[in-house]
Coordinates of C-alpha atoms in Angstrom, one line a residue:
Chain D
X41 CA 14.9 0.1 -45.9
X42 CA 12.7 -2.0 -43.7
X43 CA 10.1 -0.2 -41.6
X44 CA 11.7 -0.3 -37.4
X45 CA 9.2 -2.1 -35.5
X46 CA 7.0 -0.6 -33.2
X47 CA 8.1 -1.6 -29.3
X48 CA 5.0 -3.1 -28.0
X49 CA 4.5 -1.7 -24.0
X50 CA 1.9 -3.5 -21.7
X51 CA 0.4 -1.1 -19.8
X52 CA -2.1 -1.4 -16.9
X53 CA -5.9 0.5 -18.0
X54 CA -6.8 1.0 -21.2
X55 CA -5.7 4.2 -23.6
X56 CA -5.8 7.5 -22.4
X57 CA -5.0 6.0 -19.2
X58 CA -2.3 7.3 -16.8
X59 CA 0.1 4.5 -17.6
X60 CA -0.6 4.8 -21.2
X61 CA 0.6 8.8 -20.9
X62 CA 3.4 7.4 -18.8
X63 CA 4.5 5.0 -21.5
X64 CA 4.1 7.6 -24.2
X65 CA 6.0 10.3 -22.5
X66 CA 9.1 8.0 -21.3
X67 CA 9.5 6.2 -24.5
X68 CA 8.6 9.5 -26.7
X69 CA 8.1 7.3 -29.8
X70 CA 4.9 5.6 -31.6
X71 CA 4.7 2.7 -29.9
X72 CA 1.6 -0.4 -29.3
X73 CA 0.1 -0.4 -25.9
X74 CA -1.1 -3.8 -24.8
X75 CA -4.0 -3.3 -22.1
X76 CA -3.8 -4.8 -19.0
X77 CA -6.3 -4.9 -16.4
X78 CA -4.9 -6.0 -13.2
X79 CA -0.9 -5.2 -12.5
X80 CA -0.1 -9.3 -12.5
X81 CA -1.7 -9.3 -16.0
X82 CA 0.7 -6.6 -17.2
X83 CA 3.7 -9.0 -15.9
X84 CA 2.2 -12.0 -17.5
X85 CA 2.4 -10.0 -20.6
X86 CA 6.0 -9.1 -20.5
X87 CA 7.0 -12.6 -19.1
X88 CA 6.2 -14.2 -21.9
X89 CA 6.9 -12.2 -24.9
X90 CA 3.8 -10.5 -26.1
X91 CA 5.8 -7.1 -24.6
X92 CA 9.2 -5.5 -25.3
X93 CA 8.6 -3.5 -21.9
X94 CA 5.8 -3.1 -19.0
X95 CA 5.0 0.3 -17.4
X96 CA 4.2 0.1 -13.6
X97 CA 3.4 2.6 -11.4
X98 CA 4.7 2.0 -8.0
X99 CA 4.1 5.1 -6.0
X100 CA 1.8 8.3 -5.7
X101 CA 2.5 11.1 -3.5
X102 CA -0.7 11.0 -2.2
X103 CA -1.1 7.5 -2.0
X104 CA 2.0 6.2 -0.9
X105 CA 3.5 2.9 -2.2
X106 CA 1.9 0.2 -4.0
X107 CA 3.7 -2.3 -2.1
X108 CA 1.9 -5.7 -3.8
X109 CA 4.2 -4.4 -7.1
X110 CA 7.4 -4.9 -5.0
X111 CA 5.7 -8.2 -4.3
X112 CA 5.6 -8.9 -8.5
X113 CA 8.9 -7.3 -8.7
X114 CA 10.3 -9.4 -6.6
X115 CA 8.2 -12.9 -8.2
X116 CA 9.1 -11.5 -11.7
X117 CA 12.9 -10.7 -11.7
X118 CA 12.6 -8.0 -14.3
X119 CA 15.0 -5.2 -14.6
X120 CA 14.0 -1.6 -13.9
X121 CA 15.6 0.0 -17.0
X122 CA 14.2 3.5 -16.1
X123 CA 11.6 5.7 -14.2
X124 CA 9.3 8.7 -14.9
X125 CA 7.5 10.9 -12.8
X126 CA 4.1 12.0 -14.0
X127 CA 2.4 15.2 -12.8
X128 CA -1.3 13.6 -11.7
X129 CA -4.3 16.1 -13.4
X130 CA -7.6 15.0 -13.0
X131 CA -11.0 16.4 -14.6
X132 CA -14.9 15.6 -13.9
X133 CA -16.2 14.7 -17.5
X134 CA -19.1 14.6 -18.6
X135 CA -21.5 14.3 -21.8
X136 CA -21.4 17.2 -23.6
X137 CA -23.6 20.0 -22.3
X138 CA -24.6 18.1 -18.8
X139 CA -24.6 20.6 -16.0
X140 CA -23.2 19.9 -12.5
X141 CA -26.7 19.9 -10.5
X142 CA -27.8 17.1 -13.2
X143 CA -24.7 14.7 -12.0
X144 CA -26.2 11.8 -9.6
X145 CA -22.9 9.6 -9.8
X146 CA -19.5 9.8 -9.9
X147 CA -17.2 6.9 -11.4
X148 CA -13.3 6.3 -11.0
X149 CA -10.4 4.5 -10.0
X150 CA -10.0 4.0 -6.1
X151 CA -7.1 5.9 -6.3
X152 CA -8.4 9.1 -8.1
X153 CA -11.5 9.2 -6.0
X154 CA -9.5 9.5 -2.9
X155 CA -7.1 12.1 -4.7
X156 CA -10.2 14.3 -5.3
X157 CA -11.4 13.7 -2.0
X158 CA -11.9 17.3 -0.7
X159 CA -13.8 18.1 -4.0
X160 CA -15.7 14.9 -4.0
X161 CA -16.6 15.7 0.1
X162 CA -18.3 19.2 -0.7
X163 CA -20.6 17.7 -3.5
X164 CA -24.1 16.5 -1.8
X165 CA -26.6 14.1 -3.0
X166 CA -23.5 12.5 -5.0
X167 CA -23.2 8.7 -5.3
X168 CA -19.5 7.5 -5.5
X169 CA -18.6 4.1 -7.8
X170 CA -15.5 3.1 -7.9
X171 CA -14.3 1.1 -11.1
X172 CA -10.6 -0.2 -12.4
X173 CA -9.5 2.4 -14.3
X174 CA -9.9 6.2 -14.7
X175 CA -10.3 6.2 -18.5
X176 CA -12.5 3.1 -18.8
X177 CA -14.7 5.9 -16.3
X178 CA -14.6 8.1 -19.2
X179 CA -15.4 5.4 -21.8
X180 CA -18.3 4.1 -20.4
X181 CA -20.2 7.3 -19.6
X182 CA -19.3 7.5 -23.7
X183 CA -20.6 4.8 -24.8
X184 CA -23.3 3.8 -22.5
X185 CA -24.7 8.1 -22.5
X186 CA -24.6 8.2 -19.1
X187 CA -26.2 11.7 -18.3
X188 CA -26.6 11.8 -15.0
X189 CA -22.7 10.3 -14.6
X190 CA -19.7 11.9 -14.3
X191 CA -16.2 10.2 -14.5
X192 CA -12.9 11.7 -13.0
X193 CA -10.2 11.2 -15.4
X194 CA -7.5 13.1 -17.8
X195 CA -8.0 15.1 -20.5
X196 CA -6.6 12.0 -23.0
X197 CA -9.8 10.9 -22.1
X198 CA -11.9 13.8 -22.4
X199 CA -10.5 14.0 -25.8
X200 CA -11.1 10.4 -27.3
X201 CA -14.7 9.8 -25.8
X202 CA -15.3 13.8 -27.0
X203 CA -16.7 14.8 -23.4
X204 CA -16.5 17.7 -22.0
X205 CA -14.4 19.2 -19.0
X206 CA -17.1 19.9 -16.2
X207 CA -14.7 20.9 -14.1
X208 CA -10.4 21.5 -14.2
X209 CA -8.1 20.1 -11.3
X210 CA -10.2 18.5 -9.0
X211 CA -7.4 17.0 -7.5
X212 CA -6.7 17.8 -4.0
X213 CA -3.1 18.3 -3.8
X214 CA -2.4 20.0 -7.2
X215 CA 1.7 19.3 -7.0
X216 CA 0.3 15.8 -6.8
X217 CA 2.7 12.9 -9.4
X218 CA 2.7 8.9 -9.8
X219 CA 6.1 7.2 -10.0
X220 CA 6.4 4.9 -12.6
X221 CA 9.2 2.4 -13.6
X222 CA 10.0 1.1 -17.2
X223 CA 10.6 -3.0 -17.1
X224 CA 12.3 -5.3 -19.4
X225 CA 12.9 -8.9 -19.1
X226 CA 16.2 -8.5 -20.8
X227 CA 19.6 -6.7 -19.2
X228 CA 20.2 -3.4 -20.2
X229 CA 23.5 -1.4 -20.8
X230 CA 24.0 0.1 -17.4
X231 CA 26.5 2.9 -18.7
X232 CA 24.6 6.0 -18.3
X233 CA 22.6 5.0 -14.7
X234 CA 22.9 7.5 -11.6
X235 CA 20.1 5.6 -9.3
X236 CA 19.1 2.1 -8.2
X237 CA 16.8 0.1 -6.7
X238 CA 18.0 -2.7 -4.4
X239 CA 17.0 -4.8 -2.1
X240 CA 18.4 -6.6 1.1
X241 CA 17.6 -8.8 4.2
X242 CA 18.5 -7.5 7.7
X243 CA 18.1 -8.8 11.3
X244 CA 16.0 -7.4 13.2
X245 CA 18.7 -6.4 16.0
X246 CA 20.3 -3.1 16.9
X247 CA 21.9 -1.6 13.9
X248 CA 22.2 -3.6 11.3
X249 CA 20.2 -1.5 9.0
X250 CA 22.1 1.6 10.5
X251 CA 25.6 0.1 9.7
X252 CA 24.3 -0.3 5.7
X253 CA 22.9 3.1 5.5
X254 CA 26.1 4.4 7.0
X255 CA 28.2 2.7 4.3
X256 CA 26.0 4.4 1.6
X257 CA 26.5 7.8 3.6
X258 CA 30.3 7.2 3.8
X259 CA 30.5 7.0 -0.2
X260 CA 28.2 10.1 -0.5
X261 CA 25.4 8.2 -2.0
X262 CA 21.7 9.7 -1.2
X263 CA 18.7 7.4 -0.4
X264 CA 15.5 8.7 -1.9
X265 CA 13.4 5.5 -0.5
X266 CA 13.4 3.4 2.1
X267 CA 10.9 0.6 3.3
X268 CA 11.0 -2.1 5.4
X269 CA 8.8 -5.5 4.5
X270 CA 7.9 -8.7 6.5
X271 CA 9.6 -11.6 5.5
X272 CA 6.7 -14.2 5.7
X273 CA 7.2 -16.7 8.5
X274 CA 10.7 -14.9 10.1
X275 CA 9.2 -12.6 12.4
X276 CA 12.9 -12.0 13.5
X277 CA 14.0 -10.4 10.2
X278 CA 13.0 -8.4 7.7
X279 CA 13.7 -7.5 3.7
X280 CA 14.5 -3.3 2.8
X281 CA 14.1 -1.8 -0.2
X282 CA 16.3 1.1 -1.2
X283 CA 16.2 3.6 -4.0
X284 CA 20.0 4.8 -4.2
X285 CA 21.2 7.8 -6.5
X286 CA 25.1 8.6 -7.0
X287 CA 27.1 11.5 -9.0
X288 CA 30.1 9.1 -9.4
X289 CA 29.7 5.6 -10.3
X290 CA 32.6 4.9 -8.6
X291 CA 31.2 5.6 -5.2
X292 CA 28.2 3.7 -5.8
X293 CA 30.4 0.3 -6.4
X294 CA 32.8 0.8 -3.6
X295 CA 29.3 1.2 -1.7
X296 CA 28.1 -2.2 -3.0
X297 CA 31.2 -4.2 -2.4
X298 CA 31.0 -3.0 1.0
X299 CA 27.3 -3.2 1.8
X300 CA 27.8 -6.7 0.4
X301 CA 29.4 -7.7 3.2
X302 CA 27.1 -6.4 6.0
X303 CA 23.7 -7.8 4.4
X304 CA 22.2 -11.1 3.0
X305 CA 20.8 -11.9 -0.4
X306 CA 21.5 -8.4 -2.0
X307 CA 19.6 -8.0 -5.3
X308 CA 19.8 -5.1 -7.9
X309 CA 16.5 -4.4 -9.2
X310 CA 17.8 -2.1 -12.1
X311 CA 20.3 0.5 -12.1
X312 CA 18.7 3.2 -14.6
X313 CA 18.7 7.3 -14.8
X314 CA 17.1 8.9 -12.4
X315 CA 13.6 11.0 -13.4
X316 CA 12.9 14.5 -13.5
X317 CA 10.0 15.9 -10.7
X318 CA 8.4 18.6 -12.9
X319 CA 5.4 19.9 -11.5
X320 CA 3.2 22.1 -14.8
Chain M
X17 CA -23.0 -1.9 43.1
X18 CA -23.0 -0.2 39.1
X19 CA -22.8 -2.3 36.0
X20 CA -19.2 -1.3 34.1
X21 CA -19.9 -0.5 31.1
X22 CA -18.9 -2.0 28.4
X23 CA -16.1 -0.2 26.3
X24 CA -17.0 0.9 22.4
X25 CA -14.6 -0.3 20.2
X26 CA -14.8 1.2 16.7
X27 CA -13.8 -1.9 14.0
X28 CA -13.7 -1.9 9.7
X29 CA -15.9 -4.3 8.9
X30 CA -18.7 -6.1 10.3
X31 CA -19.4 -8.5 12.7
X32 CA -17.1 -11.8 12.6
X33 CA -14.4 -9.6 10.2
X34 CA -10.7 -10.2 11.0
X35 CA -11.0 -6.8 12.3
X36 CA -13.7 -7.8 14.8
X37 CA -11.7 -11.2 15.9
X38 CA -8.9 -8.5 16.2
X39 CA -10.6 -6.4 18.9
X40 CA -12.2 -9.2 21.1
X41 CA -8.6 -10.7 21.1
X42 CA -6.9 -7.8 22.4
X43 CA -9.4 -6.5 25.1
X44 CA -10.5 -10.1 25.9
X45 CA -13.4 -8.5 27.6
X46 CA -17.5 -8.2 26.7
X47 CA -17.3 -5.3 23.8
X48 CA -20.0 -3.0 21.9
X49 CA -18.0 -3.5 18.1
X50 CA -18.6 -0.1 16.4
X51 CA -18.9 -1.3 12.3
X52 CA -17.5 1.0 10.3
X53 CA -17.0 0.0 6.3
X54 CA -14.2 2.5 5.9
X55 CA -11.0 3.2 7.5
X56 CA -12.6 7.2 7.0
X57 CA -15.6 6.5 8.9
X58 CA -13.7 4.5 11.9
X59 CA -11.6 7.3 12.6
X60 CA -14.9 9.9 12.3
X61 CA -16.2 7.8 15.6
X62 CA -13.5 8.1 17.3
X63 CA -13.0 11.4 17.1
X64 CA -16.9 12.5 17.4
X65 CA -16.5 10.1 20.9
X66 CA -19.0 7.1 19.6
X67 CA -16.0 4.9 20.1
X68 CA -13.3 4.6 22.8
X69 CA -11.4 2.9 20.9
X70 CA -10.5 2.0 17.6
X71 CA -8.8 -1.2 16.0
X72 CA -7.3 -0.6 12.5
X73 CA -5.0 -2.8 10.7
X74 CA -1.8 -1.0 9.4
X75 CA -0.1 -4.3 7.7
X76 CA -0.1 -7.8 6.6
X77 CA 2.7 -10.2 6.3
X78 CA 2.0 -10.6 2.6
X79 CA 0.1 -7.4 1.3
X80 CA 2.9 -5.4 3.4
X81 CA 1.8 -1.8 4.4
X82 CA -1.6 -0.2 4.3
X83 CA -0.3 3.2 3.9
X84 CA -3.0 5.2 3.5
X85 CA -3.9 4.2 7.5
X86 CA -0.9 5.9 7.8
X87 CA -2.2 9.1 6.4
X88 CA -5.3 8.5 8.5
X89 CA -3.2 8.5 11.7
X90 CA -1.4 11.5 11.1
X91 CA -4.7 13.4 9.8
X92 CA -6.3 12.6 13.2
X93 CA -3.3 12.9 15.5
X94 CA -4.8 9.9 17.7
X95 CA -2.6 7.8 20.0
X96 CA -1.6 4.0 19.4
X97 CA -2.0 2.3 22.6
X98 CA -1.2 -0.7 21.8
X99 CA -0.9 -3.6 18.7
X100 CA -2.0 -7.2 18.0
X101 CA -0.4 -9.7 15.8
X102 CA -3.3 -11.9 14.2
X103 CA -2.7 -14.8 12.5
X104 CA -5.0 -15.2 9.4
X105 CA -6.5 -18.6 8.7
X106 CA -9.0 -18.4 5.4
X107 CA -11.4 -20.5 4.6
X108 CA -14.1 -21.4 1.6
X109 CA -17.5 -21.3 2.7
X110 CA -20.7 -22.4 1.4
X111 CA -24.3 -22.8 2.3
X112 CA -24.2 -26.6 3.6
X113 CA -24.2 -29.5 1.1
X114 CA -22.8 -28.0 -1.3
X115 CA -19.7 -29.1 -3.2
X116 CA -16.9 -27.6 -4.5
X117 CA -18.1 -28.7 -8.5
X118 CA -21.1 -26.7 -8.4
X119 CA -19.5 -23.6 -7.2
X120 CA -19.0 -20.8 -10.1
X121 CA -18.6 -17.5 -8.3
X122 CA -16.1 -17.2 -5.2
X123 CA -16.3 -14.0 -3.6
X124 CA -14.6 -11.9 -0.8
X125 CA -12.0 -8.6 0.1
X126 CA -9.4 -8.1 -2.1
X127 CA -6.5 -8.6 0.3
X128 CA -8.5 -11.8 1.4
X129 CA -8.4 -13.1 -2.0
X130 CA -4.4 -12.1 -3.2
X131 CA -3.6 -13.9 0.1
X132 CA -5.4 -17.4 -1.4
X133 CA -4.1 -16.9 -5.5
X134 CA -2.5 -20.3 -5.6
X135 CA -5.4 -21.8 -4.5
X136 CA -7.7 -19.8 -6.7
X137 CA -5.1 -20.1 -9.7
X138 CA -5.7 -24.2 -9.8
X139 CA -9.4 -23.5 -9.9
X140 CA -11.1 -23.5 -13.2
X141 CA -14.1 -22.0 -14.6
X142 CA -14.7 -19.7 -11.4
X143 CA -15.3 -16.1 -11.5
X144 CA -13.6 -14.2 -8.6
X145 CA -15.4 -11.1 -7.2
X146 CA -14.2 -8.8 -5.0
X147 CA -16.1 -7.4 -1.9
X148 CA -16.0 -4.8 1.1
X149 CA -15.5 -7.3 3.5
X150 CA -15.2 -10.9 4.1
X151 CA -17.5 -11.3 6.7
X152 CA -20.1 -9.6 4.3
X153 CA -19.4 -12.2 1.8
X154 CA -20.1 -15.1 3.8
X155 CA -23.4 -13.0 5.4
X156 CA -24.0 -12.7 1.7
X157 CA -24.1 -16.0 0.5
X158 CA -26.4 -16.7 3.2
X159 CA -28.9 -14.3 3.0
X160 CA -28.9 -14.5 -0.8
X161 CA -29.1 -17.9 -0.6
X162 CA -26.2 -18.1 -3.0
X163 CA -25.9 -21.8 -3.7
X164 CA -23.5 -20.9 -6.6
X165 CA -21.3 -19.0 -4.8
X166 CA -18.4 -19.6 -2.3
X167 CA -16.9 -16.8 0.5
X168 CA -13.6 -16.8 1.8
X169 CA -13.7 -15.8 5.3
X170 CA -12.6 -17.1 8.7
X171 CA -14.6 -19.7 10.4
X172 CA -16.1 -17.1 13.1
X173 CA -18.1 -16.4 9.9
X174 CA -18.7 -20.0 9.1
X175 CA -20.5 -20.4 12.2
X176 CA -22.4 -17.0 12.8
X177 CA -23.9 -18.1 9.1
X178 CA -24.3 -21.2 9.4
X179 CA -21.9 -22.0 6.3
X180 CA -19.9 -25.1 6.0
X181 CA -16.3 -24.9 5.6
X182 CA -16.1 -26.7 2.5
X183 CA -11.9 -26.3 2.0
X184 CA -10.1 -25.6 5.0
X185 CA -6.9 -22.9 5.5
X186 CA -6.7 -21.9 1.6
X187 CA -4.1 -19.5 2.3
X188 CA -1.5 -19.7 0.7
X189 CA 1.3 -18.9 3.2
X190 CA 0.5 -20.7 6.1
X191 CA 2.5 -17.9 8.2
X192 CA 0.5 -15.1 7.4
X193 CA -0.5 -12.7 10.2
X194 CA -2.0 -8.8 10.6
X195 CA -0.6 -6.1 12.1
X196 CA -3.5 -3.9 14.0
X197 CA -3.2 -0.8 16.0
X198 CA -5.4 -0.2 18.8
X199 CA -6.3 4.0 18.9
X200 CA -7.6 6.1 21.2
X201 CA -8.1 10.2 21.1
X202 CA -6.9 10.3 24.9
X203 CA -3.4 10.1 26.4
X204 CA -2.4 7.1 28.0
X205 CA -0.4 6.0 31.2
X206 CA 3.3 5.3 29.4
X207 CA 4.8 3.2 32.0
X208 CA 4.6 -0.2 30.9
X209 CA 5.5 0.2 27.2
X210 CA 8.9 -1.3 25.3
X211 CA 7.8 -0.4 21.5
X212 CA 6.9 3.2 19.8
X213 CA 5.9 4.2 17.0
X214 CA 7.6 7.8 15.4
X215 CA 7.4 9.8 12.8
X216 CA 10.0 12.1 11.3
X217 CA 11.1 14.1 8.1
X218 CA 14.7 14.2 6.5
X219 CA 16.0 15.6 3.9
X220 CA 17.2 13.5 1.0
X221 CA 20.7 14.3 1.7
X222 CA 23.5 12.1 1.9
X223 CA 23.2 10.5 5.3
X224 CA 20.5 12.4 7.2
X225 CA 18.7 9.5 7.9
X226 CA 21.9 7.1 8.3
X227 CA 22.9 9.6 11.5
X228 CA 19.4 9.2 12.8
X229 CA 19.1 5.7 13.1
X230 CA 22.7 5.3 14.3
X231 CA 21.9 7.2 17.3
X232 CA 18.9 4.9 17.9
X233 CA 22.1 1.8 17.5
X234 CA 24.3 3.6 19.3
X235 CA 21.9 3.4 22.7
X236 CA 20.5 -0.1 21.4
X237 CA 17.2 0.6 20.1
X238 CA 16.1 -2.3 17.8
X239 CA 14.2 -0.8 14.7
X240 CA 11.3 -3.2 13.7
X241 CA 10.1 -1.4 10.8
X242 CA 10.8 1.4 8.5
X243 CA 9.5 3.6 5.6
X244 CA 9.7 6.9 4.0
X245 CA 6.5 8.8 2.7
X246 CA 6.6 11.5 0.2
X247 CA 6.4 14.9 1.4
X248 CA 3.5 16.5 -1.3
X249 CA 5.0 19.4 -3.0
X250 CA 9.0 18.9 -1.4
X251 CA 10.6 16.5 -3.9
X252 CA 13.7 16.3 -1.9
X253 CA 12.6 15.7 1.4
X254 CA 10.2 13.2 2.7
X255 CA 8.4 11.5 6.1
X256 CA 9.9 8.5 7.8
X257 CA 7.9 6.2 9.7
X258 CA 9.6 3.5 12.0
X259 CA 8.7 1.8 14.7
X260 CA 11.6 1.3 17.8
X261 CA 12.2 -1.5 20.5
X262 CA 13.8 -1.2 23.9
X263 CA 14.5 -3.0 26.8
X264 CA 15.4 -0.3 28.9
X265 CA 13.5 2.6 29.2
X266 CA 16.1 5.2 29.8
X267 CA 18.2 4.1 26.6
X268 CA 14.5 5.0 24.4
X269 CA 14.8 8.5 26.5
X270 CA 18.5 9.2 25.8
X271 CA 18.1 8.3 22.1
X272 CA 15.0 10.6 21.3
X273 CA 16.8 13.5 22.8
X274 CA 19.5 13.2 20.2
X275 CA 17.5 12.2 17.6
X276 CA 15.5 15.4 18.3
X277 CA 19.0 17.1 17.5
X278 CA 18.9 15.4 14.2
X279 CA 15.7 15.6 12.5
X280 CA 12.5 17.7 12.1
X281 CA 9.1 17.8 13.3
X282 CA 9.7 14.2 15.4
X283 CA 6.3 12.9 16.4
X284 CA 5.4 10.0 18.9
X285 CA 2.4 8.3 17.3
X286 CA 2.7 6.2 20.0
X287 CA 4.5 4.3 23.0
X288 CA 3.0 0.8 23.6
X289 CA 3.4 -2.4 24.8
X290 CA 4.9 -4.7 22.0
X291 CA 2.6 -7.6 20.6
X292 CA 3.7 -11.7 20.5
X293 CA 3.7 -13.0 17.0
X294 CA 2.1 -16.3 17.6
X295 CA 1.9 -18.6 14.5
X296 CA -0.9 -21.4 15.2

């Protein structure tokens, strides 16, 4: 019997990174990672070929949206085939043995920095570098025997560069998680979906937005996202993006047809299942 | 009779910064700029009373929402007095002389340079490095002396450095403004403002947030701009921001006294005087 091929995933960071754990957990099979290092890479990547799938993160709790994806969303025209929401633990690691009054910098992502803010603020004589990804943090403090550096990453990390856990949780908020959507180029059997992403142009003039979201309410489906964005050069107007859920698929189409009528240049971004929220 | 004094105005980034440009446009007065290089340490002076005032920019017409300003504005509770629309022109700069052939480096602020990529795309053999600021690029490249290197800033830059523009307006969507918000920690005389900005939380329900912004329809309140924000550690509820336009005040009273009815913990971030959008 021939061996099944191994789906290749583009993923932003390298491995051990949060979007390699996201890709590992949703897809729950061995699979190749392709690292990415900037978030248009990663679509590059799936656009032509060298990936089956891209995983994306496209929201934090903390840190809100990460709008310039909707942008490449958007640019790309891939499918959302699924999501997953991924509890956000982060650790200081060090070399093994360093103690915490020997640490003279501490290196991450942007985005974990400012997740371990309250912990990072009651640290003095501390320099903070910011790099592009939390495990390449942990690699370099490997690999370069950075002593007097700390990196805030996961403990994937921790265990493939063999450093040790300074300190657990550092994370501010600890029910802290990172949305991240599953792409494809190709369509996808929409059978067992109960949530969408969509996206729609309004006028900027009384109601027009209200009289949507009133058709979605009048066919019982819940909105777990809304955003407005600018529509360059039509001050006047502006494009929403909606994350939609439904317990009968029926509801969510007689929704559609309707809503079809009310707004202009309607696009379905995926239709996929809707993730679990488990906080550990 | 007594010199006024000039007003303090608390800006991210340093002299000759959009941010700057931003501030002088909107109190077209003498200022003292107050240059912070974080959105954190603006808001610290305003609150410890260094600055009266401070200008932050909350969106762009292409990078879409900075949402962790957001954040900032509900962490510090200050009030938005007012907003600016700036159109954003980018340029290349280099020390004079030299040409576009011998540049290898072009440097500048992240959002400066996604808002050029076509134009950087075509270019070959260039490294692209990111900064704090564009002003501090182009102060950069003269100080240093950088005869390889090229900043992308405006042309206030250009000529407080002495740089040439070597290409002019490399952005690539000609339309492309900023949104910024002008703060201040003390209450403000209402009576001449059409626009507000508000804060509320929902529950991810079917319709919760359809009956709130039908009551704003229902007494003609144009809504300008929307999104919702995670609430950390309540999966199924979450914080909507939108910002609301009337053109009489009593319809703006009648519709917050129902919406009151409708959702919890309302906040007024701020009732202002809406800004022109002005493409040049």
């Amino acid at each position: 019997m021939a061996k099944k091929k191994k789906l290749s995933i583009a993923i932003q960071g390298i491995a051990t990174s949060f979007h390699e754990v996201a890709a590992l957990t949703y897809f729950n099979e061995p699979i190749d990672t392709i690292e990415c290092l900037s978030f248009h890479r990663l679509c590059e990547s799936l656009k032509n070929g060298e990936a089956d799938y891209a995983v994306m993160a496209i929201e934090n709790s903390i840190a809100g949206s990460i709008l310039p994806n909707y942008f490449l969303l958007q640019e790309y025209h891939f499918s959302i085939i699924g999501e997953l929401y991924l509890p956000i633990h982060m650790h200081l690691l060090t070399l093994p043995g360093v103690k915490l009054s020997e640490i003279t910098t501490i290196e991450s992502h942007p985005m974990a920095i400012r997740q371990c803010a309250e912990y990072l603020h009651a640290l003095k004589n501390v320099e903070i570098r910011e790099s592009d990804d939390t495990a390449l943090s942990a690699k370099r403090v490997k690999e370069m025997k950075l002593k007097t550096t700390a990196a805030i990453a996961n403990e994937h990390a921790a265990k493939k560069y063999g450093l040790q856990i300074l300190e657990k949780r550092i994370e501010t908020h600890k029910k802290n998680f990172t949305r991240f959507l599953v792409l494809t180029k190709r369509s996808h059997d929409k059978k067992e979906s109960n949530k969408a992403s969509l996206s729609f142009e309004v006028a900027n003039e009384v109601g027009s937005l209200a009289d949507a979201l009133m058709t979605f309410k009048n066919n019982s489906i819940n909105l777990t996202k809304i955003q407005s964005i600018p529509i360059i050069g039509k001050p006047s107007e502006y494009s929403i993006h909606i994350d939609v859920e439904w317990k009968r698929r029926k509801q969510y189409d007689d929704a559609m047809h309707q809503v079809l009528l009310q707004v202009k240049n309607l696009n379905v971004l995926g239709e996929y299942k809707k993730g679990k929220i488990e906080y550990k």
